[in-house]
Amino acid sequence: DDKILVRSNGVATYVAKDIPYAAWKLGVLNDPFNYAKYTTQSNGKVLYETTLDEAQIPKQSFAANKVITIIDNRQANLQKIVTNLMSKFNPESSYVHLGYEAVTLSSETAKLLGNKTDGREVQMSGRKGLYINADEIIEKLEKRIYLESKERNTGLDDASLNEIAHNVANGTIRYELIKPDLDKIITFDINTSLKLEGDTCSYIQYSCVRAARILEKSDKKPDFNASFDQLNTEHDLNLIKQIGMFEIFVNDAAKNYSPKVIAKYCYGLAVTFSSFYEHVKVLKAETPELVNARLCLVLSFGLTLEKALDLLGITVPQRM
């Protein structure tokens, strides 16, 4: 279908701006910018900013081999135009539109943030100027988590409680935005997202904390020169199998541009560990050899789940 790029009054449409932007990212256009070091990131890599001063660093290219543009599905038709145009200059797979459905706030959460809802969900739209400040949501979450954590952990100081609140709040928002199917509307609800049961980040983080407490209570460090053949109950084997699926899920997520696959894995692993915790003895197992083997299994679970959560940018607090 034909698409207007520049209106009769000379104003460029969004797609007219998106086309050169995509071409710039892929290196199809000569880069008009100069760059200067802005800061060094935690991973050691330099983050650059554009500058008018040509003398700061030599001219360089930041062109990408693959560009993944994350814009909601309402822009799908426009993104098809951009994708088709970019395929004329690069392989078809070099420019990818990763679409998602609209992000909304539940009526209760919107009301908590000071919005009139008439009992309906609130849908955000940057172009219409309808949005909720992310810092405001994080602040509300952190305050609530702080108070709940203080009730459960009366001996913790403010620094520890603030760390818990920060990690759980940030993890909650990330998880709630990542876990839904991309073709379904994402509805964020504070009350649901903070439950310590069900498919929530809090539940998953808590299972990690629970595993760490088991290891803390043991007076022995797990020795991986263990009698693993004794891990033969249904719950032992289920947990071993789930841990072993980690790389399969990661590869699937990368291949299909779908981080929700890792979120699904995290929840499944946490559920499997919960069943293991309820049905088998670890510290009071029948023999010292079995105690050690199960401690190794608990440690492996914790390390695997923390690694999976880290891929989603989620940190596990020391306490909850």
CSV table of N, CA and C in Angstrom, one decimal, residues 174-259:
chain,number,residue,atom,x,y,z
A,174,ARG,N,10.2,-5.6,35.9
A,174,ARG,CA,10.8,-6.4,34.8
A,174,ARG,C,10.0,-7.6,34.5
A,175,TYR,N,9.8,-8.4,35.5
A,175,TYR,CA,9.1,-9.7,35.3
A,175,TYR,C,7.7,-9.5,34.7
A,176,GLU,N,7.0,-8.6,35.3
A,176,GLU,CA,5.6,-8.4,34.8
A,176,GLU,C,5.5,-7.9,33.4
A,177,LEU,N,6.5,-7.2,32.9
A,177,LEU,CA,6.5,-6.8,31.5
A,177,LEU,C,7.1,-7.8,30.6
A,178,ILE,N,7.9,-8.8,31.1
A,178,ILE,CA,8.5,-9.8,30.2
A,178,ILE,C,7.7,-11.0,30.1
A,179,LYS,N,7.0,-11.4,31.1
A,179,LYS,CA,6.4,-12.8,31.1
A,179,LYS,C,5.2,-12.9,30.2
A,180,PRO,N,4.4,-11.9,29.8
A,180,PRO,CA,3.2,-12.2,29.0
A,180,PRO,C,3.6,-12.5,27.5
A,181,ASP,N,2.7,-13.2,26.8
A,181,ASP,CA,2.9,-13.3,25.4
A,181,ASP,C,2.8,-12.0,24.7
A,182,LEU,N,3.6,-11.8,23.7
A,182,LEU,CA,3.7,-10.5,23.0
A,182,LEU,C,2.5,-10.1,22.3
A,183,ASP,N,1.6,-11.0,22.0
A,183,ASP,CA,0.3,-10.7,21.4
A,183,ASP,C,-0.8,-10.5,22.3
A,184,LYS,N,-0.5,-10.4,23.6
A,184,LYS,CA,-1.5,-10.1,24.6
A,184,LYS,C,-1.3,-8.8,25.4
A,185,ILE,N,-2.3,-8.1,25.7
A,185,ILE,CA,-2.2,-6.9,26.4
A,185,ILE,C,-1.5,-7.1,27.8
A,186,ILE,N,-0.5,-6.3,28.1
A,186,ILE,CA,0.2,-6.4,29.4
A,186,ILE,C,-0.5,-5.5,30.4
A,187,THR,N,-1.0,-6.1,31.4
A,187,THR,CA,-1.7,-5.3,32.5
A,187,THR,C,-0.9,-5.4,33.8
A,188,PHE,N,-0.4,-4.3,34.2
A,188,PHE,CA,0.4,-4.3,35.5
A,188,PHE,C,-0.5,-4.0,36.7
A,189,ASP,N,-0.4,-4.9,37.7
A,189,ASP,CA,-1.2,-4.7,38.9
A,189,ASP,C,-0.3,-4.9,40.1
A,190,ILE,N,-0.1,-3.8,40.9
A,190,ILE,CA,0.8,-3.9,42.0
A,190,ILE,C,0.4,-5.0,43.0
A,191,ASN,N,-0.8,-5.1,43.4
A,191,ASN,CA,-1.2,-6.1,44.4
A,191,ASN,C,-0.9,-7.5,43.9
A,192,THR,N,-1.2,-7.9,42.7
A,192,THR,CA,-1.0,-9.2,42.2
A,192,THR,C,0.5,-9.5,42.0
A,193,SER,N,1.3,-8.5,41.6
A,193,SER,CA,2.7,-8.7,41.3
A,193,SER,C,3.5,-8.9,42.5
A,194,LEU,N,3.1,-8.5,43.7
A,194,LEU,CA,3.9,-8.7,44.9
A,194,LEU,C,3.5,-9.9,45.7
A,195,LYS,N,2.7,-10.7,45.2
A,195,LYS,CA,2.3,-11.9,46.0
A,195,LYS,C,3.5,-12.9,46.0
A,196,LEU,N,3.6,-13.6,47.2
A,196,LEU,CA,4.7,-14.6,47.3
A,196,LEU,C,4.2,-16.0,46.9
A,197,GLU,N,3.2,-16.0,46.1
A,197,GLU,CA,2.7,-17.3,45.5
A,197,GLU,C,2.2,-17.0,44.1
A,198,GLY,N,2.2,-18.0,43.3
A,198,GLY,CA,1.8,-17.8,41.9
A,198,GLY,C,2.9,-17.3,41.0
A,199,ASP,N,2.6,-17.0,39.8
A,199,ASP,CA,3.6,-16.6,38.8
A,199,ASP,C,4.0,-15.1,39.0
A,200,THR,N,4.8,-14.9,40.0
A,200,THR,CA,5.3,-13.5,40.3
A,200,THR,C,6.8,-13.6,40.5
A,201,CYS,N,7.4,-12.4,40.3
A,201,CYS,CA,8.9,-12.3,40.6
A,201,CYS,C,9.2,-12.5,42.1
A,202,SER,N,8.3,-12.0,42.9
A,202,SER,CA,8.5,-12.2,44.4
A,202,SER,C,8.6,-13.7,44.8
A,203,TYR,N,7.7,-14.5,44.2
A,203,TYR,CA,7.7,-15.9,44.4
A,203,TYR,C,9.0,-16.6,44.0
A,204,ILE,N,9.5,-16.2,42.8
A,204,ILE,CA,10.7,-16.8,42.3
A,204,ILE,C,11.9,-16.3,43.1
A,205,GLN,N,12.0,-15.1,43.4
A,205,GLN,CA,13.1,-14.6,44.3
A,205,GLN,C,13.0,-15.2,45.6
A,206,TYR,N,11.9,-15.4,46.2
A,206,TYR,CA,11.7,-16.0,47.5
A,206,TYR,C,12.2,-17.5,47.5
A,207,SER,N,12.0,-18.2,46.4
A,207,SER,CA,12.5,-19.6,46.3
A,207,SER,C,14.0,-19.6,46.4
A,208,CYS,N,14.7,-18.6,45.8
A,208,CYS,CA,16.1,-18.5,45.8
A,208,CYS,C,16.6,-18.2,47.3
A,209,VAL,N,15.9,-17.3,47.9
A,209,VAL,CA,16.2,-17.0,49.3
A,209,VAL,C,16.0,-18.2,50.2
A,210,ARG,N,15.0,-18.9,50.0
A,210,ARG,CA,14.7,-20.1,50.8
A,210,ARG,C,15.9,-21.1,50.6
A,211,ALA,N,16.4,-21.3,49.4
A,211,ALA,CA,17.5,-22.2,49.1
A,211,ALA,C,18.7,-21.8,49.9
A,212,ALA,N,19.0,-20.5,49.9
A,212,ALA,CA,20.1,-19.9,50.5
A,212,ALA,C,20.1,-20.1,52.0
A,213,ARG,N,18.8,-20.1,52.6
A,213,ARG,CA,18.7,-20.3,54.0
A,213,ARG,C,19.0,-21.8,54.4
A,214,ILE,N,18.6,-22.7,53.5
A,214,ILE,CA,18.9,-24.1,53.8
A,214,ILE,C,20.4,-24.3,53.9
A,215,LEU,N,21.1,-23.7,52.9
A,215,LEU,CA,22.6,-23.8,52.9
A,215,LEU,C,23.2,-23.2,54.1
A,216,GLU,N,22.6,-22.0,54.6
A,216,GLU,CA,23.2,-21.3,55.7
A,216,GLU,C,23.0,-22.2,57.0
A,217,LYS,N,21.9,-22.9,57.1
A,217,LYS,CA,21.6,-23.7,58.3
A,217,LYS,C,22.5,-24.9,58.4
A,218,SER,N,23.0,-25.4,57.2
A,218,SER,CA,23.9,-26.5,57.2
A,218,SER,C,25.3,-26.2,57.8
A,219,ASP,N,25.9,-27.1,58.6
A,219,ASP,CA,27.2,-26.8,59.1
A,219,ASP,C,28.3,-27.4,58.2
A,220,LYS,N,27.9,-27.8,57.0
A,220,LYS,CA,28.8,-28.4,56.0
A,220,LYS,C,28.7,-27.7,54.7
A,221,LYS,N,29.8,-27.5,54.1
A,221,LYS,CA,29.8,-27.0,52.7
A,221,LYS,C,29.6,-28.1,51.7
A,222,PRO,N,28.7,-27.9,50.8
A,222,PRO,CA,28.4,-29.0,49.8
A,222,PRO,C,29.6,-29.5,49.1
A,223,ASP,N,29.8,-30.8,49.1
A,223,ASP,CA,31.0,-31.4,48.4
A,223,ASP,C,30.5,-32.1,47.2
A,224,PHE,N,30.9,-31.6,46.0
A,224,PHE,CA,30.4,-32.2,44.8
A,224,PHE,C,31.0,-33.5,44.4
A,225,ASN,N,31.9,-34.0,45.2
A,225,ASN,CA,32.3,-35.4,45.1
A,225,ASN,C,31.3,-36.3,45.9
A,226,ALA,N,30.1,-36.3,45.4
A,226,ALA,CA,29.0,-36.8,46.2
A,226,ALA,C,28.4,-38.1,45.6
A,227,SER,N,27.6,-38.7,46.4
A,227,SER,CA,26.9,-39.9,46.0
A,227,SER,C,25.5,-39.5,45.3
A,228,PHE,N,25.6,-39.0,44.1
A,228,PHE,CA,24.4,-38.5,43.4
A,228,PHE,C,23.4,-39.6,43.0
A,229,ASP,N,23.9,-40.9,43.1
A,229,ASP,CA,23.0,-41.9,42.8
A,229,ASP,C,21.9,-42.1,43.8
A,230,GLN,N,22.1,-41.5,45.0
A,230,GLN,CA,21.1,-41.5,46.1
A,230,GLN,C,20.0,-40.5,45.8
A,231,LEU,N,20.1,-39.6,44.9
A,231,LEU,CA,19.1,-38.7,44.5
A,231,LEU,C,18.1,-39.4,43.6
A,232,ASN,N,17.3,-40.3,44.1
A,232,ASN,CA,16.5,-41.1,43.3
A,232,ASN,C,15.0,-41.0,43.5
A,233,THR,N,14.5,-40.1,44.3
A,233,THR,CA,13.1,-39.9,44.5
A,233,THR,C,12.5,-39.1,43.3
A,234,GLU,N,11.2,-39.1,43.2
A,234,GLU,CA,10.6,-38.4,42.1
A,234,GLU,C,10.9,-36.9,42.1
A,235,HIS,N,11.0,-36.3,43.4
A,235,HIS,CA,11.2,-34.9,43.5
A,235,HIS,C,12.7,-34.5,43.3
A,236,ASP,N,13.6,-35.4,43.7
A,236,ASP,CA,15.0,-35.2,43.4
A,236,ASP,C,15.2,-35.1,41.9
A,237,LEU,N,14.6,-36.1,41.2
A,237,LEU,CA,14.9,-36.3,39.7
A,237,LEU,C,14.2,-35.1,38.9
A,238,ASN,N,13.0,-34.7,39.4
A,238,ASN,CA,12.3,-33.6,38.7
A,238,ASN,C,13.1,-32.3,38.8
A,239,LEU,N,13.7,-32.1,40.0
A,239,LEU,CA,14.5,-30.9,40.1
A,239,LEU,C,15.8,-31.0,39.3
A,240,ILE,N,16.4,-32.1,39.2
A,240,ILE,CA,17.6,-32.3,38.4
A,240,ILE,C,17.3,-32.1,36.9
A,241,LYS,N,16.2,-32.6,36.5
A,241,LYS,CA,15.8,-32.5,35.1
A,241,LYS,C,15.6,-31.0,34.7
A,242,GLN,N,14.9,-30.3,35.7
A,242,GLN,CA,14.5,-28.9,35.4
A,242,GLN,C,15.8,-28.0,35.4
A,243,ILE,N,16.7,-28.3,36.2
A,243,ILE,CA,18.0,-27.6,36.2
A,243,ILE,C,18.7,-27.8,34.9
A,244,GLY,N,18.7,-29.1,34.4
A,244,GLY,CA,19.4,-29.4,33.2
A,244,GLY,C,18.8,-28.8,32.0
A,245,MET,N,17.6,-28.3,32.0
A,245,MET,CA,16.9,-27.7,30.9
A,245,MET,C,17.3,-26.2,30.6
A,246,PHE,N,18.2,-25.7,31.5
A,246,PHE,CA,18.5,-24.2,31.5
A,246,PHE,C,19.0,-23.8,30.1
A,247,GLU,N,20.0,-24.4,29.6
A,247,GLU,CA,20.6,-24.0,28.3
A,247,GLU,C,19.6,-24.1,27.1
A,248,ILE,N,18.8,-25.1,27.2
A,248,ILE,CA,17.8,-25.3,26.1
A,248,ILE,C,16.8,-24.1,26.1
A,249,PHE,N,16.4,-23.7,27.2
A,249,PHE,CA,15.5,-22.5,27.3
A,249,PHE,C,16.2,-21.2,26.9
A,250,VAL,N,17.4,-21.1,27.3
A,250,VAL,CA,18.2,-19.9,26.9
A,250,VAL,C,18.3,-19.8,25.4
A,251,ASN,N,18.7,-20.9,24.8
A,251,ASN,CA,18.9,-21.0,23.3
A,251,ASN,C,17.6,-20.7,22.6
A,252,ASP,N,16.5,-21.2,23.1
A,252,ASP,CA,15.2,-21.0,22.6
A,252,ASP,C,14.8,-19.5,22.6
A,253,ALA,N,15.1,-18.9,23.8
A,253,ALA,CA,14.8,-17.5,24.0
A,253,ALA,C,15.6,-16.6,23.0
A,254,ALA,N,16.8,-16.9,22.8
A,254,ALA,CA,17.7,-16.1,21.9
A,254,ALA,C,17.3,-16.3,20.5
A,255,LYS,N,17.0,-17.5,20.1
A,255,LYS,CA,16.6,-17.8,18.7
A,255,LYS,C,15.3,-17.1,18.3
A,256,ASN,N,14.4,-17.0,19.2
A,256,ASN,CA,13.1,-16.5,18.9
A,256,ASN,C,12.8,-15.1,19.4
A,257,TYR,N,13.9,-14.4,19.9
A,257,TYR,CA,13.8,-13.1,20.5
A,257,TYR,C,12.7,-13.0,21.5
A,258,SER,N,12.7,-14.0,22.4
A,258,SER,CA,11.6,-14.1,23.4
A,258,SER,C,12.1,-14.3,24.8
A,259,PRO,N,12.4,-13.2,25.5
A,259,PRO,CA,12.8,-13.4,26.9
A,259,PRO,C,11.8,-14.0,27.8
